[in-house]
């Protein structure tokens, strides 16, 4: 089989890329190792920044988001005895949106179905061949056990942090940076109405907590746990007790409503960047090239920003103009490092290490960000999102 662009991975990056390419008449084939049901059910991100939503609107993918998602003016920063609203609209004129990644992935999948997109799910043994030649291939075994080769002009590695694309680039041809944080997040979904209108990011002497949401009847909450924490170690009652304490239950009359927990998972916190995001005919996008701790709500938004740049580059490449393709990695990495820094900044401001000196720095930083327009605007500009081509 032959196509113009072979895309590995049917997460947000891979599906959005195939949508953007199709709009410009460029054909692609998507290869995914999991089932469609698995991909669409994965509970992950929930916050979309303004430029992501603008792009979704532009390409006809924003309808359900505006019908079922939430538009937020900002976030709350909380620490014992203090709660302050950071208003992104007042500060930088932008809203942010709550809309689960599962919903977005479903919307992408429907749009690809309507386009008649060729998508191989449950592919195993995916490997890349000839990426340094002019006719690279993606080879995999389909669910019926047939070995399938897709010959392509270009390959887009959208296969996340454990896929084969990143591994296909020789270590001599790339550089990587990695930081492991000394904590993880325990994330829960609960069938209970959110106890807040907008997200609460909370610092407490015992650890970080975040109150997010998915709908008027489903809350999404996270709490800082040890780096080796296991879900089994945490009972529902313990989770609610710790969340209530860390989020300031009872302070100023505010109350955290508990409810049945329907999903629990532990997410280790790390930063990772790989450069360049291209090796000859292979281009990387999304988690395949970078990982950020979710404190800055950047992971999903960065994936979308990558493929917005990549789609333009690949469309031009197929027409014989390689300039944007040559510039892709440098342009994408500028935004990647900005978001990597912001995610580190939010993470180190809000997660406790037990070090009393660090705790004083964090309280001072929180006090400055919530009392200085310059400080608040800096957070707002990064959180609500920089332009796609930043
Ligand atoms: P994805 O990982 O979403 O997609 C890659 C796809 O490639 C997957 O479907 C995978 O099955 C497929 N693949 C992998 N290997 C393959 C192979 N060999 N062959 C074919 N296909 C292959 N971000 C936030 O902003 N907030 C959050 O709260 C948040 N929570 C997260 C929780 C978890 C457990 C994880 C892992 C990530 C979380 N993220 C969060 C980040 C997440 O949202 C990513 O940034 C986002 O999914 C990136 O999208 P993609 O780059 O498409 O990668
Ligand atoms: C979420 O709703 O899943 C979410 C929101 C903001 C974050 C991380 C996760 O920073």
GROMACS .gro file of C-alpha atoms and ligand atoms in nm:
model
  453
    1UNK     CA    1   0.000   0.000   0.000
    2UNK     CA    2   0.127   0.351  -0.071
    3UNK     CA    3   0.033   0.690   0.074
    4UNK     CA    4   0.178   1.039   0.107
    5UNK     CA    5   0.206   1.048   0.490
    6UNK     CA    6   0.211   0.742   0.717
    7UNK     CA    7   0.105   0.845   1.069
    8UNK     CA    8   0.189   0.624   1.366
    9UNK     CA    9  -0.049   0.678   1.658
   10UNK     CA   10  -0.421   0.763   1.672
   11UNK     CA   11  -0.409   0.988   1.978
   12UNK     CA   12  -0.482   1.363   1.955
   13UNK     CA   13  -0.163   1.435   1.757
   14UNK     CA   14  -0.210   1.161   1.497
   15UNK     CA   15  -0.582   1.214   1.441
   16UNK     CA   16  -0.556   1.593   1.429
   17UNK     CA   17  -0.265   1.570   1.184
   18UNK     CA   18  -0.459   1.341   0.949
   19UNK     CA   19  -0.754   1.585   0.967
   20UNK     CA   20  -0.537   1.888   0.885
   21UNK     CA   21  -0.359   1.709   0.598
   22UNK     CA   22  -0.689   1.589   0.448
   23UNK     CA   23  -0.820   1.949   0.446
   24UNK     CA   24  -0.528   2.035   0.216
   25UNK     CA   25  -0.577   1.729  -0.005
   26UNK     CA   26  -0.284   1.534   0.137
   27UNK     CA   27  -0.354   1.164   0.186
   28UNK     CA   28  -0.246   0.978   0.501
   29UNK     CA   29  -0.285   0.638   0.666
   30UNK     CA   30  -0.294   0.606   1.047
   31UNK     CA   31  -0.156   0.301   1.231
   32UNK     CA   32  -0.255   0.250   1.597
   33UNK     CA   33  -0.156  -0.040   1.826
   34UNK     CA   34  -0.456  -0.019   2.059
   35UNK     CA   35  -0.826  -0.070   1.982
   36UNK     CA   36  -1.037   0.234   1.898
   37UNK     CA   37  -1.245   0.175   2.211
   38UNK     CA   38  -0.930   0.173   2.427
   39UNK     CA   39  -0.793   0.493   2.274
   40UNK     CA   40  -1.123   0.676   2.307
   41UNK     CA   41  -1.173   0.565   2.670
   42UNK     CA   42  -0.828   0.669   2.800
   43UNK     CA   43  -0.883   0.924   3.077
   44UNK     CA   44  -0.620   1.195   3.033
   45UNK     CA   45  -0.615   1.566   2.981
   46UNK     CA   46  -0.904   1.801   3.029
   47UNK     CA   47  -0.798   2.160   2.974
   48UNK     CA   48  -0.774   2.324   2.631
   49UNK     CA   49  -0.601   2.659   2.587
   50UNK     CA   50  -0.741   2.936   2.370
   51UNK     CA   51  -0.523   2.872   2.062
   52UNK     CA   52  -0.618   2.503   2.061
   53UNK     CA   53  -0.988   2.589   2.065
   54UNK     CA   54  -0.941   2.856   1.797
   55UNK     CA   55  -0.777   2.597   1.571
   56UNK     CA   56  -1.050   2.337   1.641
   57UNK     CA   57  -1.313   2.597   1.549
   58UNK     CA   58  -1.123   2.689   1.233
   59UNK     CA   59  -1.117   2.329   1.108
   60UNK     CA   60  -1.475   2.242   1.205
   61UNK     CA   61  -1.401   2.038   1.518
   62UNK     CA   62  -1.528   2.272   1.790
   63UNK     CA   63  -1.907   2.219   1.779
   64UNK     CA   64  -1.946   1.966   2.066
   65UNK     CA   65  -1.674   2.136   2.268
   66UNK     CA   66  -1.878   2.458   2.278
   67UNK     CA   67  -2.203   2.267   2.338
   68UNK     CA   68  -2.076   2.039   2.617
   69UNK     CA   69  -1.749   2.187   2.743
   70UNK     CA   70  -1.697   2.469   2.994
   71UNK     CA   71  -1.542   2.807   2.913
   72UNK     CA   72  -1.346   2.941   3.211
   73UNK     CA   73  -1.215   3.296   3.274
   74UNK     CA   74  -0.929   3.170   3.489
   75UNK     CA   75  -0.817   2.955   3.780
   76UNK     CA   76  -0.791   2.979   4.162
   77UNK     CA   77  -0.462   2.951   4.347
   78UNK     CA   78  -0.513   2.833   4.705
   79UNK     CA   79  -0.292   2.785   5.004
   80UNK     CA   80  -0.386   2.769   5.376
   81UNK     CA   81  -0.599   3.072   5.459
   82UNK     CA   82  -0.574   3.220   5.106
   83UNK     CA   83  -0.766   3.176   4.782
   84UNK     CA   84  -0.713   3.409   4.486
   85UNK     CA   85  -0.865   3.411   4.137
   86UNK     CA   86  -0.633   3.469   3.842
   87UNK     CA   87  -0.856   3.615   3.571
   88UNK     CA   88  -0.705   3.535   3.229
   89UNK     CA   89  -0.967   3.744   3.045
   90UNK     CA   90  -0.882   4.059   3.244
   91UNK     CA   91  -0.507   3.991   3.220
   92UNK     CA   92  -0.453   3.863   2.864
   93UNK     CA   93  -0.799   3.864   2.705
   94UNK     CA   94  -0.824   3.483   2.669
   95UNK     CA   95  -1.052   3.207   2.803
   96UNK     CA   96  -0.958   2.842   2.865
   97UNK     CA   97  -1.189   2.543   2.813
   98UNK     CA   98  -1.261   2.224   3.000
   99UNK     CA   99  -1.335   1.936   2.761
  100UNK     CA  100  -1.207   1.584   2.824
  101UNK     CA  101  -0.942   1.437   2.593
  102UNK     CA  102  -1.167   1.132   2.559
  103UNK     CA  103  -1.440   1.354   2.408
  104UNK     CA  104  -1.193   1.530   2.180
  105UNK     CA  105  -1.054   1.199   2.058
  106UNK     CA  106  -1.408   1.080   1.983
  107UNK     CA  107  -1.475   1.400   1.785
  108UNK     CA  108  -1.151   1.347   1.590
  109UNK     CA  109  -1.244   0.985   1.521
  110UNK     CA  110  -1.590   1.079   1.387
  111UNK     CA  111  -1.440   1.346   1.163
  112UNK     CA  112  -1.190   1.093   1.023
  113UNK     CA  113  -1.473   0.844   0.962
  114UNK     CA  114  -1.667   1.107   0.768
  115UNK     CA  115  -1.357   1.169   0.556
  116UNK     CA  116  -1.317   0.796   0.489
  117UNK     CA  117  -0.974   0.805   0.658
  118UNK     CA  118  -0.786   0.474   0.646
  119UNK     CA  119  -0.710   0.386   1.010
  120UNK     CA  120  -0.550   0.056   1.122
  121UNK     CA  121  -0.628  -0.020   1.488
  122UNK     CA  122  -0.477  -0.307   1.692
  123UNK     CA  123  -0.166  -0.309   1.477
  124UNK     CA  124   0.122  -0.499   1.637
  125UNK     CA  125   0.496  -0.502   1.581
  126UNK     CA  126   0.492  -0.157   1.419
  127UNK     CA  127   0.835  -0.068   1.281
  128UNK     CA  128   0.978   0.203   1.062
  129UNK     CA  129   1.205   0.128   0.768
  130UNK     CA  130   1.409   0.347   0.532
  131UNK     CA  131   1.355   0.673   0.721
  132UNK     CA  132   1.686   0.805   0.580
  133UNK     CA  133   1.577   0.719   0.223
  134UNK     CA  134   1.326   0.895  -0.006
  135UNK     CA  135   1.075   0.611   0.034
  136UNK     CA  136   1.033   0.516   0.398
  137UNK     CA  137   0.785   0.251   0.513
  138UNK     CA  138   0.581   0.157   0.816
  139UNK     CA  139   0.543  -0.218   0.862
  140UNK     CA  140   0.303  -0.384   1.106
  141UNK     CA  141   0.090  -0.695   1.160
  142UNK     CA  142  -0.284  -0.640   1.137
  143UNK     CA  143  -0.537  -0.808   1.373
  144UNK     CA  144  -0.581  -1.091   1.118
  145UNK     CA  145  -0.207  -1.164   1.145
  146UNK     CA  146  -0.119  -1.026   0.802
  147UNK     CA  147   0.209  -0.834   0.770
  148UNK     CA  148   0.127  -0.498   0.610
  149UNK     CA  149   0.370  -0.250   0.458
  150UNK     CA  150   0.276   0.112   0.400
  151UNK     CA  151   0.517   0.290   0.167
  152UNK     CA  152   0.507   0.663   0.212
  153UNK     CA  153   0.676   0.987   0.112
  154UNK     CA  154   0.688   1.093   0.479
  155UNK     CA  155   0.631   0.941   0.826
  156UNK     CA  156   0.477   1.130   1.120
  157UNK     CA  157   0.567   0.976   1.458
  158UNK     CA  158   0.265   1.059   1.677
  159UNK     CA  159   0.305   0.746   1.888
  160UNK     CA  160   0.349   0.897   2.233
  161UNK     CA  161   0.623   0.851   2.487
  162UNK     CA  162   0.665   0.475   2.440
  163UNK     CA  163   0.618   0.435   2.066
  164UNK     CA  164   0.874   0.315   1.805
  165UNK     CA  165   0.925   0.649   1.627
  166UNK     CA  166   1.144   0.816   1.885
  167UNK     CA  167   1.347   0.491   1.912
  168UNK     CA  168   1.405   0.490   1.534
  169UNK     CA  169   1.625   0.800   1.551
  170UNK     CA  170   1.992   0.711   1.613
  171UNK     CA  171   2.112   0.848   1.949
  172UNK     CA  172   2.405   1.004   1.761
  173UNK     CA  173   2.153   1.216   1.567
  174UNK     CA  174   1.956   1.358   1.859
  175UNK     CA  175   1.982   1.503   2.208
  176UNK     CA  176   1.744   1.438   2.497
  177UNK     CA  177   1.678   1.616   2.826
  178UNK     CA  178   1.491   1.449   3.112
  179UNK     CA  179   1.390   1.542   3.463
  180UNK     CA  180   1.204   1.310   3.706
  181UNK     CA  181   1.016   1.489   3.983
  182UNK     CA  182   1.015   1.330   4.333
  183UNK     CA  183   0.636   1.282   4.330
  184UNK     CA  184   0.342   1.154   4.123
  185UNK     CA  185  -0.022   1.248   4.080
  186UNK     CA  186  -0.307   1.030   4.194
  187UNK     CA  187  -0.593   1.123   3.962
  188UNK     CA  188  -0.960   1.038   4.028
  189UNK     CA  189  -1.284   1.073   3.841
  190UNK     CA  190  -1.590   1.104   4.069
  191UNK     CA  191  -1.963   1.111   4.004
  192UNK     CA  192  -2.018   1.430   4.204
  193UNK     CA  193  -2.089   1.787   4.095
  194UNK     CA  194  -1.776   2.004   4.104
  195UNK     CA  195  -1.747   2.208   4.426
  196UNK     CA  196  -1.602   2.500   4.232
  197UNK     CA  197  -1.683   2.697   3.918
  198UNK     CA  198  -1.322   2.702   3.798
  199UNK     CA  199  -1.009   2.496   3.868
  200UNK     CA  200  -0.845   2.519   4.211
  201UNK     CA  201  -0.466   2.461   4.222
  202UNK     CA  202  -0.376   2.422   4.587
  203UNK     CA  203  -0.048   2.427   4.779
  204UNK     CA  204  -0.049   2.281   5.128
  205UNK     CA  205   0.237   2.190   5.365
  206UNK     CA  206   0.153   1.822   5.309
  207UNK     CA  207   0.120   1.833   4.931
  208UNK     CA  208  -0.047   1.961   4.614
  209UNK     CA  209  -0.410   1.909   4.512
  210UNK     CA  210  -0.609   2.012   4.204
  211UNK     CA  211  -0.985   2.033   4.167
  212UNK     CA  212  -1.088   2.007   3.801
  213UNK     CA  213  -1.402   1.874   3.636
  214UNK     CA  214  -1.550   1.703   3.327
  215UNK     CA  215  -1.921   1.800   3.344
  216UNK     CA  216  -2.183   1.939   3.581
  217UNK     CA  217  -2.201   1.597   3.746
  218UNK     CA  218  -1.844   1.466   3.713
  219UNK     CA  219  -1.543   1.598   3.900
  220UNK     CA  220  -1.178   1.532   3.812
  221UNK     CA  221  -0.935   1.571   4.103
  222UNK     CA  222  -0.565   1.508   4.159
  223UNK     CA  223  -0.340   1.491   4.461
  224UNK     CA  224   0.036   1.476   4.500
  225UNK     CA  225   0.157   1.135   4.615
  226UNK     CA  226   0.499   0.970   4.652
  227UNK     CA  227   0.696   0.877   4.339
  228UNK     CA  228   0.636   0.506   4.392
  229UNK     CA  229   0.273   0.539   4.507
  230UNK     CA  230   0.030   0.263   4.405
  231UNK     CA  231  -0.343   0.315   4.347
  232UNK     CA  232  -0.421   0.020   4.575
  233UNK     CA  233  -0.265   0.204   4.870
  234UNK     CA  234  -0.541   0.468   4.859
  235UNK     CA  235  -0.899   0.405   4.976
  236UNK     CA  236  -1.174   0.634   4.850
  237UNK     CA  237  -1.227   0.772   5.201
  238UNK     CA  238  -0.857   0.851   5.238
  239UNK     CA  239  -0.854   1.026   4.899
  240UNK     CA  240  -1.149   1.248   4.990
  241UNK     CA  241  -1.007   1.321   5.336
  242UNK     CA  242  -0.672   1.432   5.195
  243UNK     CA  243  -0.830   1.629   4.909
  244UNK     CA  244  -1.060   1.811   5.154
  245UNK     CA  245  -0.769   1.903   5.382
  246UNK     CA  246  -0.540   2.019   5.100
  247UNK     CA  247  -0.811   2.214   4.911
  248UNK     CA  248  -0.917   2.407   5.222
  249UNK     CA  249  -1.251   2.241   5.302
  250UNK     CA  250  -1.428   2.456   5.564
  251UNK     CA  251  -1.215   2.766   5.499
  252UNK     CA  252  -1.426   3.077   5.432
  253UNK     CA  253  -1.738   2.861   5.419
  254UNK     CA  254  -1.614   2.656   5.121
  255UNK     CA  255  -1.692   2.284   5.119
  256UNK     CA  256  -1.559   1.996   4.905
  257UNK     CA  257  -1.844   1.762   4.814
  258UNK     CA  258  -1.737   1.396   4.801
  259UNK     CA  259  -1.895   1.126   4.583
  260UNK     CA  260  -1.843   0.782   4.425
  261UNK     CA  261  -1.499   0.748   4.265
  262UNK     CA  262  -1.524   0.577   3.924
  263UNK     CA  263  -1.159   0.584   3.808
  264UNK     CA  264  -0.821   0.608   3.979
  265UNK     CA  265  -0.472   0.624   3.827
  266UNK     CA  266  -0.122   0.725   3.925
  267UNK     CA  267   0.079   0.940   3.683
  268UNK     CA  268   0.452   0.984   3.746
  269UNK     CA  269   0.572   1.341   3.695
  270UNK     CA  270   0.851   1.402   3.449
  271UNK     CA  271   0.979   1.642   3.184
  272UNK     CA  272   1.133   1.511   2.862
  273UNK     CA  273   1.240   1.682   2.541
  274UNK     CA  274   1.403   1.532   2.231
  275UNK     CA  275   1.568   1.740   1.962
  276UNK     CA  276   1.557   1.762   1.673
  277UNK     CA  277   1.194   1.659   1.614
  278UNK     CA  278   1.287   1.535   1.268
  279UNK     CA  279   1.521   1.280   1.119
  280UNK     CA  280   1.520   1.287   0.737
  281UNK     CA  281   1.169   1.166   0.632
  282UNK     CA  282   1.051   1.105   0.994
  283UNK     CA  283   0.886   1.393   1.183
  284UNK     CA  284   0.790   1.367   1.554
  285UNK     CA  285   0.490   1.542   1.715
  286UNK     CA  286   0.327   1.541   2.060
  287UNK     CA  287   0.434   1.310   2.338
  288UNK     CA  288   0.662   1.124   2.096
  289UNK     CA  289   0.895   1.424   2.122
  290UNK     CA  290   0.822   1.575   2.463
  291UNK     CA  291   0.656   1.510   2.797
  292UNK     CA  292   0.553   1.776   3.050
  293UNK     CA  293   0.418   1.737   3.406
  294UNK     CA  294   0.043   1.809   3.373
  295UNK     CA  295   0.047   2.095   3.628
  296UNK     CA  296   0.055   2.348   3.345
  297UNK     CA  297  -0.215   2.167   3.140
  298UNK     CA  298   0.018   2.172   2.839
  299UNK     CA  299   0.058   1.810   2.720
  300UNK     CA  300  -0.244   1.788   2.494
  301UNK     CA  301  -0.220   2.153   2.384
  302UNK     CA  302   0.143   2.109   2.282
  303UNK     CA  303   0.052   1.805   2.073
  304UNK     CA  304  -0.205   2.010   1.885
  305UNK     CA  305   0.037   2.300   1.836
  306UNK     CA  306   0.302   2.060   1.699
  307UNK     CA  307   0.071   1.915   1.435
  308UNK     CA  308  -0.057   2.259   1.337
  309UNK     CA  309   0.301   2.347   1.238
  310UNK     CA  310   0.377   1.999   1.103
  311UNK     CA  311   0.073   1.982   0.875
  312UNK     CA  312   0.176   2.307   0.702
  313UNK     CA  313   0.529   2.172   0.660
  314UNK     CA  314   0.421   1.836   0.518
  315UNK     CA  315   0.165   1.989   0.279
  316UNK     CA  316   0.437   2.218   0.141
  317UNK     CA  317   0.681   1.927   0.122
  318UNK     CA  318   0.439   1.723  -0.091
  319UNK     CA  319   0.429   2.021  -0.330
  320UNK     CA  320   0.808   2.031  -0.355
  321UNK     CA  321   0.873   2.313  -0.108
  322UNK     CA  322   1.086   2.180   0.180
  323UNK     CA  323   1.151   2.512   0.362
  324UNK     CA  324   0.882   2.471   0.633
  325UNK     CA  325   0.985   2.108   0.682
  326UNK     CA  326   1.344   2.221   0.732
  327UNK     CA  327   1.223   2.480   0.986
  328UNK     CA  328   0.968   2.257   1.163
  329UNK     CA  329   1.185   2.126   1.446
  330UNK     CA  330   1.330   2.463   1.543
  331UNK     CA  331   0.988   2.634   1.532
  332UNK     CA  332   0.817   2.358   1.731
  333UNK     CA  333   1.094   2.338   1.992
  334UNK     CA  334   1.067   2.709   2.072
  335UNK     CA  335   0.713   2.653   2.196
  336UNK     CA  336   0.805   2.313   2.348
  337UNK     CA  337   1.072   2.469   2.571
  338UNK     CA  338   0.842   2.759   2.669
  339UNK     CA  339   0.574   2.508   2.776
  340UNK     CA  340   0.834   2.282   2.939
  341UNK     CA  341   0.957   2.573   3.147
  342UNK     CA  342   0.605   2.685   3.242
  343UNK     CA  343   0.507   2.330   3.340
  344UNK     CA  344   0.822   2.308   3.556
  345UNK     CA  345   0.747   2.653   3.706
  346UNK     CA  346   0.389   2.560   3.800
  347UNK     CA  347   0.500   2.218   3.930
  348UNK     CA  348   0.781   2.347   4.153
  349UNK     CA  349   0.562   2.633   4.282
  350UNK     CA  350   0.283   2.399   4.394
  351UNK     CA  351   0.437   2.064   4.498
  352UNK     CA  352   0.592   2.028   4.842
  353UNK     CA  353   0.918   1.845   4.907
  354UNK     CA  354   0.925   1.872   5.287
  355UNK     CA  355   1.208   2.127   5.267
  356UNK     CA  356   1.111   2.424   5.490
  357UNK     CA  357   1.323   2.668   5.286
  358UNK     CA  358   1.149   2.562   4.964
  359UNK     CA  359   0.810   2.595   5.136
  360UNK     CA  360   0.886   2.961   5.216
  361UNK     CA  361   0.995   3.024   4.856
  362UNK     CA  362   0.671   2.869   4.731
  363UNK     CA  363   0.452   3.074   4.963
  364UNK     CA  364   0.637   3.387   4.859
  365UNK     CA  365   0.597   3.299   4.490
  366UNK     CA  366   0.223   3.234   4.538
  367UNK     CA  367   0.187   3.561   4.728
  368UNK     CA  368   0.363   3.753   4.449
  369UNK     CA  369   0.170   3.590   4.162
  370UNK     CA  370  -0.163   3.667   4.332
  371UNK     CA  371  -0.081   4.024   4.435
  372UNK     CA  372   0.123   4.154   4.139
  373UNK     CA  373  -0.041   4.222   3.802
  374UNK     CA  374   0.295   4.147   3.636
  375UNK     CA  375   0.320   3.814   3.815
  376UNK     CA  376  -0.039   3.715   3.742
  377UNK     CA  377  -0.008   3.821   3.377
  378UNK     CA  378   0.299   3.601   3.338
  379UNK     CA  379   0.104   3.300   3.460
  380UNK     CA  380  -0.202   3.394   3.254
  381UNK     CA  381  -0.002   3.442   2.932
  382UNK     CA  382   0.154   3.096   2.960
  383UNK     CA  383  -0.145   2.906   3.097
  384UNK     CA  384  -0.412   3.050   2.863
  385UNK     CA  385  -0.172   2.980   2.583
  386UNK     CA  386   0.069   3.146   2.347
  387UNK     CA  387  -0.011   3.176   1.975
  388UNK     CA  388   0.037   2.849   1.785
  389UNK     CA  389   0.334   2.989   1.597
  390UNK     CA  390   0.496   3.132   1.915
  391LIG     P1  391  -0.080   0.990   2.295
  391LIG     O1  392   0.004   0.911   2.391
  391LIG     O2  393  -0.212   1.043   2.339
  391LIG     O3  394  -0.109   0.903   2.164
  391LIG     C1  395  -0.009   0.819   2.109
  391LIG     C2  396  -0.079   0.702   2.044
  391LIG     O4  397   0.019   0.620   1.981
  391LIG     C3  398  -0.153   0.616   2.146
  391LIG     O5  399  -0.287   0.596   2.106
  391LIG     C4  400  -0.073   0.487   2.148
  391LIG     O6  401  -0.154   0.373   2.170
  391LIG     C5  402  -0.014   0.486   2.006
  391LIG     N1  403   0.105   0.401   1.994
  391LIG     C6  404   0.204   0.386   2.086
  391LIG     N2  405   0.293   0.293   2.044
  391LIG     C7  406   0.248   0.250   1.920
  391LIG     C8  407   0.295   0.153   1.826
  391LIG     N3  408   0.403   0.078   1.851
  391LIG     N4  409   0.225   0.136   1.711
  391LIG     C9  410   0.114   0.211   1.687
  391LIG     N5  411   0.063   0.301   1.774
  391LIG    C10  412   0.130   0.320   1.888
  391LIG     N6  413  -0.200   1.613   2.975
  391LIG    C11  414  -0.265   1.716   3.032
  391LIG     O7  415  -0.259   1.828   2.979
  391LIG     N7  416  -0.340   1.697   3.147
  391LIG    C12  417  -0.351   1.574   3.208
  391LIG     O8  418  -0.416   1.560   3.311
  391LIG    C13  419  -0.285   1.464   3.150
  391LIG     N8  420  -0.298   1.340   3.206
  391LIG    C14  421  -0.228   1.235   3.149
  391LIG    C15  422  -0.237   1.103   3.204
  391LIG    C16  423  -0.164   0.996   3.148
  391LIG    C17  424  -0.173   0.858   3.209
  391LIG    C18  425  -0.079   1.020   3.037
  391LIG    C19  426   0.005   0.907   2.979
  391LIG    C20  427  -0.072   1.148   2.981
  391LIG    C21  428  -0.147   1.255   3.035
  391LIG     N9  429  -0.143   1.384   2.981
  391LIG    C22  430  -0.209   1.489   3.034
  391LIG    C23  431  -0.071   1.410   2.863
  391LIG    C24  432  -0.154   1.363   2.746
  391LIG     O9  433  -0.277   1.429   2.744
  391LIG    C25  434  -0.071   1.383   2.622
  391LIG    O10  435  -0.007   1.507   2.624
  391LIG    C26  436  -0.150   1.367   2.496
  391LIG    O11  437  -0.218   1.245   2.498
  391LIG    C27  438  -0.051   1.376   2.379
  391LIG    O12  439  -0.113   1.329   2.267
  391LIG     P2  440  -0.028   1.241   2.163
  391LIG    O13  441   0.100   1.308   2.136
  391LIG    O14  442  -0.123   1.210   2.052
  391LIG    O15  443   0.013   1.107   2.241
  392LIG     C1  444  -0.773   1.790   3.398
  392LIG     O1  445  -0.886   1.841   3.403
  392LIG     O2  446  -0.752   1.670   3.372
  392LIG     C2  447  -0.653   1.879   3.422
  392LIG     C3  448  -0.669   2.017   3.424
  392LIG     C4  449  -0.559   2.097   3.448
  392LIG     C5  450  -0.435   2.039   3.467
  392LIG     C6  451  -0.419   1.899   3.464
  392LIG     C7  452  -0.529   1.819   3.441
  392LIG     O3  453  -0.326   2.118   3.491
   0.00000   0.00000   0.00000
